[in-house]
XYZ file of C-alpha atoms in Angstrom:
335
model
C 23.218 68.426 138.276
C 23.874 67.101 141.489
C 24.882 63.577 140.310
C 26.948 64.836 137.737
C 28.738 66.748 140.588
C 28.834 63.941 142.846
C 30.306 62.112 139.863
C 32.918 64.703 139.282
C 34.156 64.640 142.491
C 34.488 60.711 143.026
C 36.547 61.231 139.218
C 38.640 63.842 140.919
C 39.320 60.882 143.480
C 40.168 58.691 140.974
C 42.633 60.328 138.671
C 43.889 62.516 141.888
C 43.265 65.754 139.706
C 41.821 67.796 142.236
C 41.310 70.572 139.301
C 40.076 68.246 137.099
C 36.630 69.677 135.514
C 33.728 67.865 133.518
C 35.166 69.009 130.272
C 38.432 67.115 130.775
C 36.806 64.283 131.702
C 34.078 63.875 128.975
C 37.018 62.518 126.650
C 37.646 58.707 125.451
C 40.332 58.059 127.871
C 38.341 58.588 130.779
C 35.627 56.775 130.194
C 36.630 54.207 132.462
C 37.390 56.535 135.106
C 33.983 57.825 134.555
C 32.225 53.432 135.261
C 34.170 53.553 137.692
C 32.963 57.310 139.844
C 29.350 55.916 139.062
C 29.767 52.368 140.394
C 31.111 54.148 143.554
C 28.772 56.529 144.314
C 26.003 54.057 143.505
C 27.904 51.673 145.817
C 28.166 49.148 143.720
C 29.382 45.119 145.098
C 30.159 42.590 142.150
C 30.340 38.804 143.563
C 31.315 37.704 140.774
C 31.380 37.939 137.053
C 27.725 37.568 136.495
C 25.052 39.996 135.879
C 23.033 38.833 138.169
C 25.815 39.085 140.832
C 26.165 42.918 140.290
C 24.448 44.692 142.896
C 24.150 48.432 143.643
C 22.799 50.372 146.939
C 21.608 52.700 145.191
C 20.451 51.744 141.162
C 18.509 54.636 140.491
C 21.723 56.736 141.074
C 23.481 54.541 138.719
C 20.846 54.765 135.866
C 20.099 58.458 136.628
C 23.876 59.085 136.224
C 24.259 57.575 132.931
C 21.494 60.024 131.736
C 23.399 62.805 133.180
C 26.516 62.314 131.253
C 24.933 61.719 128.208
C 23.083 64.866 128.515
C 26.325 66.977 129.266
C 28.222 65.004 126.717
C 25.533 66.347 123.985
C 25.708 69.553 125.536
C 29.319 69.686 124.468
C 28.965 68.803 121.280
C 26.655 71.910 120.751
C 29.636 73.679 122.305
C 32.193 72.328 120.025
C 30.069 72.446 116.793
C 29.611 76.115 117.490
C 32.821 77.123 118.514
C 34.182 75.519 115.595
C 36.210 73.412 117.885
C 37.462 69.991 115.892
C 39.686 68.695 118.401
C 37.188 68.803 121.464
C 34.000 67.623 118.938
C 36.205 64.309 117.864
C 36.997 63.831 121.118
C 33.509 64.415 122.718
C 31.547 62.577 120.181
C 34.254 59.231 120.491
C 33.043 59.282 124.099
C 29.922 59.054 122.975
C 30.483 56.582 120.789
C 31.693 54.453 123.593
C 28.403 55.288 125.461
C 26.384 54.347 122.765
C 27.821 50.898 122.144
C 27.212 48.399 124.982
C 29.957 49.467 127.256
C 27.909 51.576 129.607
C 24.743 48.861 129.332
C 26.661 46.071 130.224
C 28.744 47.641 132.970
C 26.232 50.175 134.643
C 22.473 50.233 133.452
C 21.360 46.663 132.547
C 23.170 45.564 136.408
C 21.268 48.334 137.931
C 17.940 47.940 135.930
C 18.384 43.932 137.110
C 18.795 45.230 140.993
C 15.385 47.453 140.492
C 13.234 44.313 139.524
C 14.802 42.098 142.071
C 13.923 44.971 144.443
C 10.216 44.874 143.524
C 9.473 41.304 143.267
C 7.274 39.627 146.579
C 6.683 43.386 147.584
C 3.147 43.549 148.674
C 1.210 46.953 147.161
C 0.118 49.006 150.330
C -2.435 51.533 149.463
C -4.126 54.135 151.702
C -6.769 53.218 154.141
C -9.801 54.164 153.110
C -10.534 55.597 156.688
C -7.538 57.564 156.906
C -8.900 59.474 153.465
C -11.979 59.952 155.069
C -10.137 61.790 158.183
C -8.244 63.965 155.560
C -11.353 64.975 153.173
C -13.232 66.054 156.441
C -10.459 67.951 157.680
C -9.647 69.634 154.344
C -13.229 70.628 153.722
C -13.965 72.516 157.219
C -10.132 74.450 157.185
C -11.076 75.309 153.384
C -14.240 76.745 154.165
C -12.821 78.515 157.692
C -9.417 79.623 155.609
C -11.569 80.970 152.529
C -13.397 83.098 154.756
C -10.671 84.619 156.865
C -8.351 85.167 153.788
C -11.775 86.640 152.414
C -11.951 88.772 155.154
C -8.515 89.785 156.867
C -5.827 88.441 154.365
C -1.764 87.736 156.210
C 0.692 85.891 155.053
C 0.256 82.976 157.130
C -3.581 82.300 156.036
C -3.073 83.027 152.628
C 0.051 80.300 152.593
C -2.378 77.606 155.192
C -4.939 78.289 152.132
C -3.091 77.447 149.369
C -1.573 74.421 150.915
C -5.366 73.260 152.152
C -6.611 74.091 148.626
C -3.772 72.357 146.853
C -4.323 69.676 148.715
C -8.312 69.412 148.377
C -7.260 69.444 144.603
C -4.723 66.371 144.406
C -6.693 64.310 146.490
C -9.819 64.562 145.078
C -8.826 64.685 141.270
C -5.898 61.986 141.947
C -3.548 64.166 140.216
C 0.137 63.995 140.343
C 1.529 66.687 142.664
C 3.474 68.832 140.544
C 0.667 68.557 137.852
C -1.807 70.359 139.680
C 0.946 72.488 141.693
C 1.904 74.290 138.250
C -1.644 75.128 137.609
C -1.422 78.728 136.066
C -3.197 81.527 136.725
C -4.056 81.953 132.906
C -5.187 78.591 132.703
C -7.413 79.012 135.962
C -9.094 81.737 134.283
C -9.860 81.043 131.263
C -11.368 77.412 131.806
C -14.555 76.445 129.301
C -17.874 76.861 131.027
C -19.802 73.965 129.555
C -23.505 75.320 131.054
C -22.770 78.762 128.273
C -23.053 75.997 125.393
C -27.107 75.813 125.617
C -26.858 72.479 122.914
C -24.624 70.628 124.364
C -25.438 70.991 128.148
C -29.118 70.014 127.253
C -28.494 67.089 125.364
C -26.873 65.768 129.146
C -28.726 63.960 131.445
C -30.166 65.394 135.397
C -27.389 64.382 136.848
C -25.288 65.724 134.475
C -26.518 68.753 134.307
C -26.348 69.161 138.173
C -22.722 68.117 138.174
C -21.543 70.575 135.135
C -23.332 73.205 137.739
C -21.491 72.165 140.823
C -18.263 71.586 139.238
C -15.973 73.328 137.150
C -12.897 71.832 134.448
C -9.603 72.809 133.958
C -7.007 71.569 131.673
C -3.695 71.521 132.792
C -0.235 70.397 130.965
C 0.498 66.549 132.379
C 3.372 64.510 132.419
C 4.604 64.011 128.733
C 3.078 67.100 127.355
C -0.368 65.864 127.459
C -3.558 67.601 128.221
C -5.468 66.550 131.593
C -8.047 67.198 133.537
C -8.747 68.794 137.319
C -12.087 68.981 138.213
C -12.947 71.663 140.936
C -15.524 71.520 143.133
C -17.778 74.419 144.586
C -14.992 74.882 147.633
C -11.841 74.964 145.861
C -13.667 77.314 143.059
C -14.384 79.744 145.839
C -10.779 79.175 147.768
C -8.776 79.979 144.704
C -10.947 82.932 143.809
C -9.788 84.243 147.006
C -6.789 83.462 146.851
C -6.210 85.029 143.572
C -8.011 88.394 144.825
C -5.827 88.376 147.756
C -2.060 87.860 146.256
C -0.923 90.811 146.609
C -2.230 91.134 150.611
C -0.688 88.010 150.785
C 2.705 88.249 149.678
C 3.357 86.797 146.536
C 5.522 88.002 143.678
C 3.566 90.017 141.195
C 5.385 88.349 138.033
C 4.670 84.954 139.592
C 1.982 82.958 137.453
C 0.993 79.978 139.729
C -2.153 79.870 140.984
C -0.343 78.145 144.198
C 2.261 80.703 144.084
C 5.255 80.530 147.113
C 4.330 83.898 148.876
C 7.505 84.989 150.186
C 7.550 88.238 147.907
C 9.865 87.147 145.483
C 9.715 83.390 144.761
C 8.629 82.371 141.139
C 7.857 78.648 142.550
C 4.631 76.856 143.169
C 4.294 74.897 146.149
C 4.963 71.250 145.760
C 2.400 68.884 145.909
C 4.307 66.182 147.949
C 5.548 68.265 150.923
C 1.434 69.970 150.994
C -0.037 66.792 151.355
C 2.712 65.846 154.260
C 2.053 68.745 155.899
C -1.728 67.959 156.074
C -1.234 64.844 156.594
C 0.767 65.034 160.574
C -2.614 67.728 161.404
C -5.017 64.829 161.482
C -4.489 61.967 163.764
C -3.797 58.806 160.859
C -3.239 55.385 161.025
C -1.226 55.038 158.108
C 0.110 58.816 157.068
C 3.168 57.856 155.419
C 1.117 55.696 152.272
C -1.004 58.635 151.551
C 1.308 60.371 148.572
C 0.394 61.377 145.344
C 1.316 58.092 143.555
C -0.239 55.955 146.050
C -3.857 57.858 145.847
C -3.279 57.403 141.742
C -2.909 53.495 142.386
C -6.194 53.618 144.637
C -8.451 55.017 142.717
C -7.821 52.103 140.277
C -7.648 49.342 142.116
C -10.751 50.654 143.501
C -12.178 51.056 140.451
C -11.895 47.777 139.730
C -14.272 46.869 141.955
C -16.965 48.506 140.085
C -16.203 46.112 136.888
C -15.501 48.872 134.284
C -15.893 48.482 131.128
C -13.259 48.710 128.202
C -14.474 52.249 127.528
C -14.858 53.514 130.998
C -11.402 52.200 132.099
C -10.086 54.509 128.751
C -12.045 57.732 130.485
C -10.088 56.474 133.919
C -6.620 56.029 132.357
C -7.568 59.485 130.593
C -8.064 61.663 133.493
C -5.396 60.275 134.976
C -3.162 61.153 132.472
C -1.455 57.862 130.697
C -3.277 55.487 127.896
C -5.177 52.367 128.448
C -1.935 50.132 128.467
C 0.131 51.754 131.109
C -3.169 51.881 133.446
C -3.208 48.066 133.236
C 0.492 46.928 133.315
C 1.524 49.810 136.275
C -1.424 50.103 138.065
């Protein structure tokens, strides 16, 4: 929404309609007009006629944009089809006719796709230091077991919040989960996880070690990127933080209607907390080397490079990619 408003305005500058609204300008004749508000917010430079000559500041903003008004463009159509409008559905679905052809490739996307990859070749992968994850896992396992207790105890607003964060936290980094994954964990969900030990067959067909990590860790399934079905693992801490945090919502100030288990407790928020400003915030308590490479994305890229060093096999690299949360193929070309 806020490209398409940044576009709007730039096609305001453009046609010097300073009433002009989305609607007006979702129409074949300003289609141009439309190139032209997304080179410029994009900042797009053209040397000379060559693709590989087009350069933007910004490409994402470019491609991101096109997306955008193809989305609102469809929207319209619903409009129009409904309101039994011929005029604006001819008029809406030319425009999209124009998108669809290779107007808007030739002249936005494939220039700003080319800028991306230039962008990323000869850049060196920097991962987290191994010592700086050592710093955070010992930090986030004493304030877990210090915050769990004092929520436990004498619940406010301010430990319940410090809890959730630590907690959300202790979950990303150990499980390697994207940060909005495990930040929309429900409380539903957190609930009514399977309890593999109450299945007598199956838990004593595993192995010792098995067995004594189904007891010292619980699963939970979440909804991953694409719709899919992944894992977090808890461990013994983070079982007994979130049961107090869940006893303790109310005490602590979240919305009663709210279903996150990492709920924003300011009484009325239906939010979770977000994964990526959490692991920030931890991040500036301990003293780091490198605290700006330790994000959600780069920990995902870590554990398999990593891995890598244990020569996996073709199987085990599938149970990897798995938890994760993309196939096989995607694990070896992006990470």
């Amino acid at each position: 929404m806020r490209i398409l408003g940044r576009v709007l305005l730039e096609g305001r500058k453009l046609t010097g309609e300073n009433d002009a609204t989305l609607l007006e300008l979702l129409k074949p004749g300003y289609f141009d007009t439309l190139v032209s508000s997304c080179r410029n917010i994009a900042g797009y430079e053209e040397n000379d006629g060559s693709t590989a000559n087009k350069s933007y500041r910004a490409p994402t903003t470019a491609v991101h944009s096109g997306y955008e008004i193809k989305r609102a463009a469809e929207v319209l159509v619903g409009q129009a089809i409904r309101k039994k409008d011929k005029e604006l559905l001819e008029d809406v679905q030319a425009f999209l006719q124009l998108y669809r052809t290779t107007e808007w490739h030739g002249k936005i996307t494939a220039p700003a796709l080319n800028n991306l990859k230039l962008k990323r070749l000869n850049v060196p992968e920097v991962l987290p230091l191994t010592s700086d994850l050592l710093l955070v896992r010992k930090y986030l396992v004493e304030r877990l077991s210090t915050l769990t207790t004092d929520v436990t105890n004498d619940t406010t607003k301010q430990n319940w919040r410090e809890l959730a964060e630590v907690c959300l936290t202790r979950l990303i980094m150990f499980n390697k989960r994207r940060g909005g994954e495990a930040g929309n964990m429900m409380l539903e969900t957190f609930t009514n996880r399977p309890n593999i030990i109450h299945n007598k067959e199956i838990f004593q067909s595993l192995s010792p070690s098995e067995q004594q990590l189904c007891k010292r860790l619980d699963l939970v399934e979440i909804i991953g990127k694409r719709r899919r079905k992944v894992p977090v693992i808890l461990t013994e801490d983070v079982k007994a933080a979130i049961n107090a945090l869940n006893t303790r919502r109310k005490e602590g100030g979240v919305c009663e209607s709210s279903q996150y288990v990492f709920a924003v407790n300011d009484g009325r928020s239906m939010n979770p907390l977000r994964g990526h400003d959490v692991i920030k915030k931890t991040c500036k308590q301990v003293k780091l080397k490198e605290p700006e490479l330790i994000k959600s994305t780069n920990l995902r890229k870590y554990i398999a490079t990593v891995s890598q060093i244990v020569d996996m096999n073709e199987s085990e690299m599938g149970w990897l990619a798995n938890h994760l949360g993309h196939d096989i193929h995607v694990h070896k070309e992006f990470y």
